[in-house]
Coordinates of C-alpha atoms and ligand atoms in Angstrom, one line a residue:
M131 CA -25.7 -6.8 -12.2
T132 CA -24.6 -3.6 -14.1
V133 CA -23.7 -0.7 -11.6
K134 CA -25.0 2.7 -12.7
L135 CA -22.9 5.5 -12.0
G136 CA -22.8 9.3 -12.0
I137 CA -19.7 11.5 -11.4
I138 CA -19.9 14.8 -9.7
G139 CA -16.7 16.9 -11.0
A140 CA -15.5 16.8 -14.3
G141 CA -12.0 18.1 -13.8
R142 CA -8.7 16.4 -14.0
I143 CA -9.6 13.3 -12.0
G144 CA -13.5 13.3 -13.1
R145 CA -12.3 13.0 -16.5
L146 CA -10.0 10.2 -15.7
H147 CA -12.6 8.5 -13.9
A148 CA -15.0 9.1 -16.8
N149 CA -12.6 7.5 -19.4
T150 CA -11.7 4.5 -17.3
L151 CA -15.5 3.8 -16.5
T152 CA -16.7 4.0 -20.1
T153 CA -13.7 2.1 -21.6
R154 CA -12.2 -0.3 -19.2
V155 CA -14.8 -1.3 -16.2
T156 CA -17.1 -4.0 -17.4
G157 CA -20.2 -4.1 -15.4
A158 CA -20.1 -0.3 -15.2
E159 CA -22.6 2.0 -17.0
L160 CA -21.7 6.0 -16.3
V161 CA -25.3 7.5 -17.1
A162 CA -24.5 11.1 -15.9
V163 CA -22.1 13.9 -15.0
A164 CA -22.4 16.9 -13.0
D165 CA -20.1 20.1 -12.7
I166 CA -21.2 23.8 -11.5
F167 CA -19.0 24.6 -14.5
E168 CA -21.6 23.3 -17.0
E169 CA -19.1 23.5 -19.9
A170 CA -17.1 20.9 -18.2
A171 CA -19.8 18.7 -17.6
K172 CA -21.0 19.0 -21.2
A173 CA -17.5 18.7 -22.3
A174 CA -17.2 15.3 -20.4
A175 CA -20.5 13.9 -21.6
E176 CA -19.5 14.7 -25.2
D177 CA -16.0 13.3 -24.9
Y178 CA -17.0 10.1 -23.0
R179 CA -20.5 9.7 -24.4
I180 CA -22.1 9.9 -21.1
P181 CA -26.1 10.5 -21.7
D182 CA -26.7 13.3 -19.1
F183 CA -25.1 16.3 -18.0
T184 CA -26.1 19.0 -15.4
A185 CA -24.7 21.9 -13.3
D186 CA -26.4 20.5 -10.4
P187 CA -24.7 17.6 -8.4
S188 CA -28.0 17.1 -6.6
E189 CA -29.9 16.0 -9.7
V190 CA -27.1 13.2 -10.1
I191 CA -27.4 12.3 -6.5
Q192 CA -30.9 12.1 -6.2
S193 CA -31.6 10.4 -9.4
G194 CA -33.7 6.9 -9.2
D195 CA -31.5 5.6 -12.2
I196 CA -28.1 5.8 -10.3
D197 CA -26.8 3.4 -7.9
A198 CA -23.3 4.9 -7.2
V199 CA -21.7 8.4 -7.1
V200 CA -18.3 9.1 -8.0
I201 CA -17.3 12.3 -6.1
C202 CA -14.6 14.2 -7.8
S203 CA -15.3 17.6 -7.1
S204 CA -12.7 19.8 -5.1
T205 CA -11.7 18.7 -1.8
D206 CA -14.1 21.4 0.2
T207 CA -17.0 19.7 -1.3
H208 CA -16.5 15.9 -0.6
C209 CA -18.1 15.7 2.8
R210 CA -21.5 17.6 1.8
F211 CA -21.8 15.3 -1.6
I212 CA -21.0 12.3 0.9
I213 CA -23.7 13.0 3.3
E214 CA -26.4 13.8 0.5
A215 CA -25.3 10.5 -1.3
A216 CA -25.5 8.3 1.9
R217 CA -29.1 9.9 2.6
A218 CA -30.1 9.1 -0.7
G219 CA -28.9 5.6 -0.3
K220 CA -26.3 5.7 -3.0
Q221 CA -23.0 3.9 -2.9
I222 CA -20.0 6.2 -2.9
F223 CA -16.6 6.6 -4.3
C224 CA -14.7 9.6 -3.0
E225 CA -11.4 11.3 -4.1
K226 CA -8.7 11.9 -1.5
P227 CA -8.7 13.6 0.9
I228 CA -12.1 13.5 2.4
A229 CA -11.9 16.7 4.1
F230 CA -9.0 18.8 5.9
D231 CA -11.0 18.7 9.1
L232 CA -11.8 15.7 11.2
A233 CA -14.9 16.5 12.6
E234 CA -16.2 17.0 9.2
I235 CA -14.8 13.7 8.3
D236 CA -16.4 12.1 11.4
E237 CA -19.9 13.5 10.5
A238 CA -19.6 12.2 6.8
L239 CA -18.6 8.7 7.9
A240 CA -21.4 8.6 10.4
A241 CA -23.9 9.2 7.7
V242 CA -22.3 6.7 5.5
D243 CA -22.5 3.9 8.3
A244 CA -26.0 5.3 9.5
A245 CA -27.3 5.0 5.7
G246 CA -25.8 1.3 5.6
V247 CA -23.9 2.1 2.2
Q248 CA -20.4 1.7 1.1
L249 CA -17.6 4.4 0.8
Q250 CA -14.7 3.7 -1.3
I251 CA -11.7 6.3 -0.9
G252 CA -9.8 7.0 -3.9
F253 CA -6.1 6.0 -2.9
N254 CA -5.1 4.4 -6.4
R255 CA -1.7 3.7 -5.5
R256 CA -2.6 0.7 -3.3
F257 CA -3.7 -0.9 -6.9
D258 CA -0.3 -0.2 -8.6
A259 CA 1.3 -3.6 -9.6
N260 CA 4.5 -2.6 -7.7
H261 CA 2.5 -1.6 -4.5
A262 CA 0.7 -4.7 -4.6
R263 CA 3.7 -7.1 -4.9
L264 CA 5.7 -5.2 -2.2
K265 CA 2.8 -5.6 -0.1
R266 CA 2.8 -9.3 -0.8
A267 CA 6.5 -9.6 0.0
I268 CA 5.7 -8.1 3.3
E269 CA 2.8 -10.0 4.2
S270 CA 4.5 -13.3 3.0
A271 CA 7.5 -12.5 5.1
E272 CA 9.7 -12.8 1.9
I273 CA 11.9 -10.0 3.5
G274 CA 11.4 -11.1 7.0
E275 CA 10.4 -8.6 9.6
P276 CA 10.4 -5.2 8.1
H277 CA 12.8 -2.7 9.8
T278 CA 12.7 0.4 7.6
L279 CA 10.5 1.8 4.6
T280 CA 11.6 4.4 2.4
I281 CA 9.3 6.6 0.0
I282 CA 10.4 8.9 -2.5
S283 CA 7.7 10.8 -4.2
R284 CA 8.6 13.8 -6.3
D285 CA 6.4 15.6 -8.9
P286 CA 7.7 16.5 -12.3
S287 CA 6.3 20.1 -11.8
P288 CA 4.2 22.3 -9.2
P289 CA 0.4 22.8 -9.8
P290 CA -0.8 26.3 -10.5
I291 CA -0.8 28.8 -7.4
D292 CA -4.5 28.9 -7.4
Y293 CA -4.6 24.9 -6.9
I294 CA -2.0 25.2 -4.2
K295 CA -4.1 27.8 -2.5
V296 CA -7.2 25.3 -1.9
S297 CA -5.3 22.3 -1.8
G298 CA -4.8 22.0 2.1
G299 CA -0.9 22.1 1.5
L300 CA 1.7 19.7 0.4
M301 CA 1.1 17.2 3.1
M302 CA -2.7 17.3 2.6
D303 CA -2.7 17.0 -1.1
M304 CA 0.3 15.1 -2.3
M305 CA 2.0 13.5 0.8
I306 CA -1.4 12.1 1.8
H307 CA -1.0 9.3 -0.8
D308 CA 2.4 8.6 0.8
F309 CA 0.7 8.5 4.4
D310 CA -1.8 6.0 2.9
M311 CA 1.1 4.1 1.4
A312 CA 3.1 3.9 4.5
R313 CA -0.2 2.5 6.3
F314 CA -1.0 0.4 3.7
L315 CA 2.3 -1.6 3.7
L316 CA 3.5 -1.4 7.4
G317 CA 0.4 -0.7 9.5
E318 CA -0.4 2.3 11.7
V319 CA 2.0 5.0 12.4
E320 CA 2.1 6.5 16.0
E321 CA 4.7 9.3 15.4
I322 CA 5.7 11.9 13.0
Y323 CA 8.6 14.3 12.4
A324 CA 8.3 16.6 9.8
L325 CA 10.8 19.0 8.0
G326 CA 9.7 21.5 5.2
D327 CA 10.5 24.3 3.3
V328 CA 10.1 26.2 0.0
K329 CA 13.1 25.5 -2.2
I330 CA 11.4 25.7 -5.8
D331 CA 9.0 28.7 -5.9
P332 CA 9.0 31.5 -3.5
A333 CA 5.2 32.1 -4.8
I334 CA 4.3 29.0 -3.2
G335 CA 5.6 30.0 0.2
E336 CA 3.8 33.2 -0.4
A337 CA 0.6 31.1 -0.7
G338 CA 1.4 29.8 2.8
D339 CA 2.5 26.2 1.6
I340 CA 6.0 24.3 1.2
D341 CA 7.3 22.6 -1.9
T342 CA 9.8 20.2 0.0
A343 CA 9.6 18.1 2.9
K344 CA 11.0 15.0 4.4
V345 CA 9.1 13.2 7.3
M346 CA 10.0 10.5 9.7
L347 CA 7.5 7.9 10.9
R348 CA 7.5 5.6 13.6
F349 CA 5.3 2.5 13.1
E350 CA 3.3 1.0 16.1
N351 CA 5.0 -2.3 15.2
G352 CA 8.4 -0.6 15.8
A353 CA 9.5 0.0 12.3
F354 CA 10.9 3.3 11.1
G355 CA 9.8 5.0 7.9
S356 CA 10.7 8.1 5.9
I357 CA 9.0 10.0 3.0
E358 CA 10.5 12.6 0.7
N359 CA 8.4 14.8 -1.3
S360 CA 9.3 17.7 -3.7
R361 CA 6.8 19.4 -6.2
Q362 CA 9.4 19.5 -8.7
A363 CA 11.9 16.9 -9.9
V364 CA 13.5 18.1 -13.3
Y365 CA 13.6 14.6 -14.6
G366 CA 10.0 13.7 -14.1
Y367 CA 7.8 11.8 -11.9
D368 CA 9.7 10.1 -9.4
Q369 CA 8.1 7.0 -7.3
R370 CA 10.2 4.9 -5.7
V371 CA 9.6 2.6 -2.6
E372 CA 11.8 0.4 -0.6
V373 CA 11.2 -2.0 2.3
F374 CA 14.2 -3.3 4.2
G375 CA 13.8 -6.2 6.3
S376 CA 15.5 -8.9 8.4
K377 CA 15.5 -11.3 5.4
G378 CA 16.1 -8.7 2.9
A379 CA 14.8 -5.7 0.6
A380 CA 11.9 -5.3 -1.7
T381 CA 12.3 -2.4 -4.0
T382 CA 10.1 -0.5 -6.8
G383 CA 11.7 1.9 -9.2
N384 CA 10.1 4.3 -11.6
W385 CA 8.2 3.3 -14.6
H386 CA 9.4 4.3 -18.3
S387 CA 7.8 4.4 -21.6
N388 CA 10.6 1.9 -23.1
A389 CA 13.2 -0.3 -21.5
V390 CA 16.1 0.8 -24.0
T391 CA 19.5 1.5 -22.6
I392 CA 21.9 3.7 -24.9
S393 CA 25.5 3.0 -24.1
D394 CA 28.4 5.3 -26.0
A395 CA 31.9 6.2 -24.9
A396 CA 30.5 9.1 -22.4
S397 CA 27.7 7.5 -20.4
V398 CA 25.1 4.6 -20.4
R399 CA 21.4 6.3 -20.1
R400 CA 18.0 5.8 -20.8
D401 CA 14.9 8.1 -21.5
L402 CA 13.0 9.7 -18.5
P403 CA 10.4 8.1 -16.1
L404 CA 6.6 8.2 -17.4
H405 CA 5.7 12.0 -16.8
F406 CA 3.1 12.4 -14.3
F407 CA 0.4 10.4 -12.4
V408 CA -1.9 10.1 -15.3
E409 CA 0.6 8.3 -17.2
R410 CA 2.4 6.6 -14.3
Y411 CA -0.6 5.2 -12.2
F412 CA -3.4 5.0 -15.0
E413 CA -3.8 1.2 -14.6
S414 CA -4.1 1.8 -10.8
Y415 CA -7.2 4.2 -11.5
V416 CA -8.6 1.4 -13.8
T417 CA -7.9 -1.4 -11.2
E418 CA -9.3 0.7 -8.3
M419 CA -12.5 1.4 -10.2
I420 CA -13.0 -2.4 -11.0
A421 CA -12.6 -3.2 -7.5
F422 CA -15.1 -0.6 -6.5
V423 CA -18.0 -1.7 -9.2
D424 CA -17.2 -5.3 -8.4
A425 CA -17.8 -4.6 -4.8
I426 CA -21.0 -3.0 -5.4
S427 CA -22.4 -5.5 -7.8
E428 CA -21.4 -8.2 -5.7
G429 CA -22.5 -6.8 -2.5
K430 CA -18.8 -7.3 -1.1
P431 CA -16.7 -5.0 1.1
V432 CA -15.1 -2.3 -0.7
P433 CA -11.4 -2.4 -0.5
V434 CA -10.6 1.3 0.8
V435 CA -12.7 2.4 3.5
G436 CA -13.7 5.7 5.3
N437 CA -11.3 5.0 8.0
D438 CA -8.6 4.5 5.5
G439 CA -9.5 8.1 4.2
R440 CA -9.5 9.4 7.7
V441 CA -6.1 8.4 9.1
P442 CA -3.9 10.0 6.5
V443 CA -5.7 13.4 7.2
L444 CA -4.8 12.8 10.8
M445 CA -1.1 11.8 9.7
A446 CA -0.7 15.1 7.6
M447 CA -2.3 17.0 10.6
A448 CA 0.6 15.6 12.7
G449 CA 3.1 16.6 10.2
M450 CA 2.0 20.1 9.7
R451 CA 2.1 20.3 13.5
S452 CA 5.7 18.7 13.6
M453 CA 6.8 21.3 11.1
T454 CA 5.4 24.2 12.9
E455 CA 6.8 23.5 16.2
N456 CA 9.8 21.3 15.4
R457 CA 9.6 18.3 17.4
P458 CA 8.1 14.9 16.9
V459 CA 4.4 14.7 17.2
R460 CA 2.1 11.6 18.1
L461 CA -1.1 10.9 16.3
D462 CA -3.0 10.6 19.6
E463 CA -2.0 14.3 20.4
I464 CA -4.0 15.3 17.2
E465 CA -6.9 12.9 18.1
G466 CA -7.1 14.3 21.6
Ligands
LIG549 N1 -6.4 10.2 -6.7 C1 -5.8 10.8 -7.4 O1 -4.6 10.7 -7.9 C2 -6.1 12.3 -7.6 C3 -5.3 13.1 -8.5 C4 -5.8 14.5 -8.6 C5 -6.8 15.0 -7.9 N2 -7.3 14.1 -6.8 C6 -8.6 14.7 -6.2 O2 -9.7 14.9 -6.9 C7 -10.4 16.0 -6.4 C8 -10.3 17.2 -7.7 O3 -9.1 17.4 -8.1 P1 -8.7 17.6 -9.8 O4 -7.3 17.8 -9.7 O5 -9.5 17.1 -10.7 O6 -9.6 19.3 -9.6 P2 -10.1 20.2 -10.8 O7 -10.0 21.3 -10.2 O8 -9.5 19.7 -12.0 O9 -11.3 19.6 -11.0 C9 -12.5 19.8 -9.9 C10 -14.0 20.0 -10.6 O10 -14.9 20.1 -9.5 C11 -16.0 21.1 -10.2 N3 -16.6 21.5 -8.7 C12 -16.0 22.3 -7.8 N4 -17.1 22.5 -6.9 C13 -18.1 21.8 -7.4 C14 -19.4 21.6 -6.9 N5 -19.6 22.0 -6.0 N6 -20.3 20.7 -7.6 C15 -19.9 20.2 -8.7 N7 -18.6 20.4 -9.4 C16 -17.7 21.0 -8.5 C17 -15.0 21.9 -10.5 O11 -15.6 22.9 -11.4 C18 -13.8 21.1 -11.6 O12 -14.2 20.9 -12.9 C19 -9.5 16.8 -5.4 O13 -10.1 16.4 -4.1 C20 -8.0 16.2 -5.5 O14 -7.2 15.9 -4.4 C21 -6.9 12.9 -6.9

């Protein structure tokens, strides 16, 4: 069965999904795109040959011609569109994070349950070949019992200050992917201790955010983890993960545009890593969308469900409280 989809939000990530859905996902037909900034919807429709565009998301959500809605608008709009789409009986893909507030998330997840539709959250890094292989190494006990997890995740440059102001902060916007990765690899976390500061741009501090953070995790299974984030690594997008266990370690490095090393009398060197998430994770965005469309067309459960979107928000809240109060914070403190 062909799954007919509509996208809401034609910004950075909406355009990326429009690209993958129209070029790489068999069984998907992208029929409409909505953006309150009509020019953005129009441009996406032209660029990706999407038949309809509109400035009104409800037109897409309520359309009888659409099976599934892909929500790519700014985070503060996600829950309202999830609820409207669920009530209209549509299948839903929603970008991360679902929202910044647990009560709002719970209302949206309840609407999804009540409607009996499916909701997949956009944690694309789970679909990256490196991360999938790490997961297999852990699950098949290739590295024995996992003892520690180390995630290094650094952006090449900070986003614009206007984006920072509505992003929910580094832990909600950026580290949320790493919180998800930690859960994906080693299961639930019970306690978090976070340090964070402004080391790159004072304007980020003036906007009420941090640009550098180091976070310790205590997992329910007894393992320890750490996540390091920076908004600016001068050598490019730095994405590394290591799981160390009783029988060995599984480690992933950065991806490069080529595998050449240049050796001379002064040094042995290579070109910089792929620049940013669009380049580094492109294939994972393709794979997550294939997984969504396959699940919908075959009536199987989607691979990243609503609770997978909720828990990293809880973790980000615990991290922010830990940083503010300078102490380890248990997740059940936040849950109340
Ligand atoms: N999974 C990932 O790797 C990833 C990467 C980037 C962004 N994101 C997430 O995707 C979302 C969008 O981020 P972005 O970087 O594409 O932002 P963006 O600002 O580039 O695009 C957002 C678009 O949504 C539109 N919009 C805002 N309110 C709307 C509304 N009420 N109705 C319809 N359209 C509306 C805006 O006009 C804009 O075109 C955020 O939640 C962000 O966290 C996820």
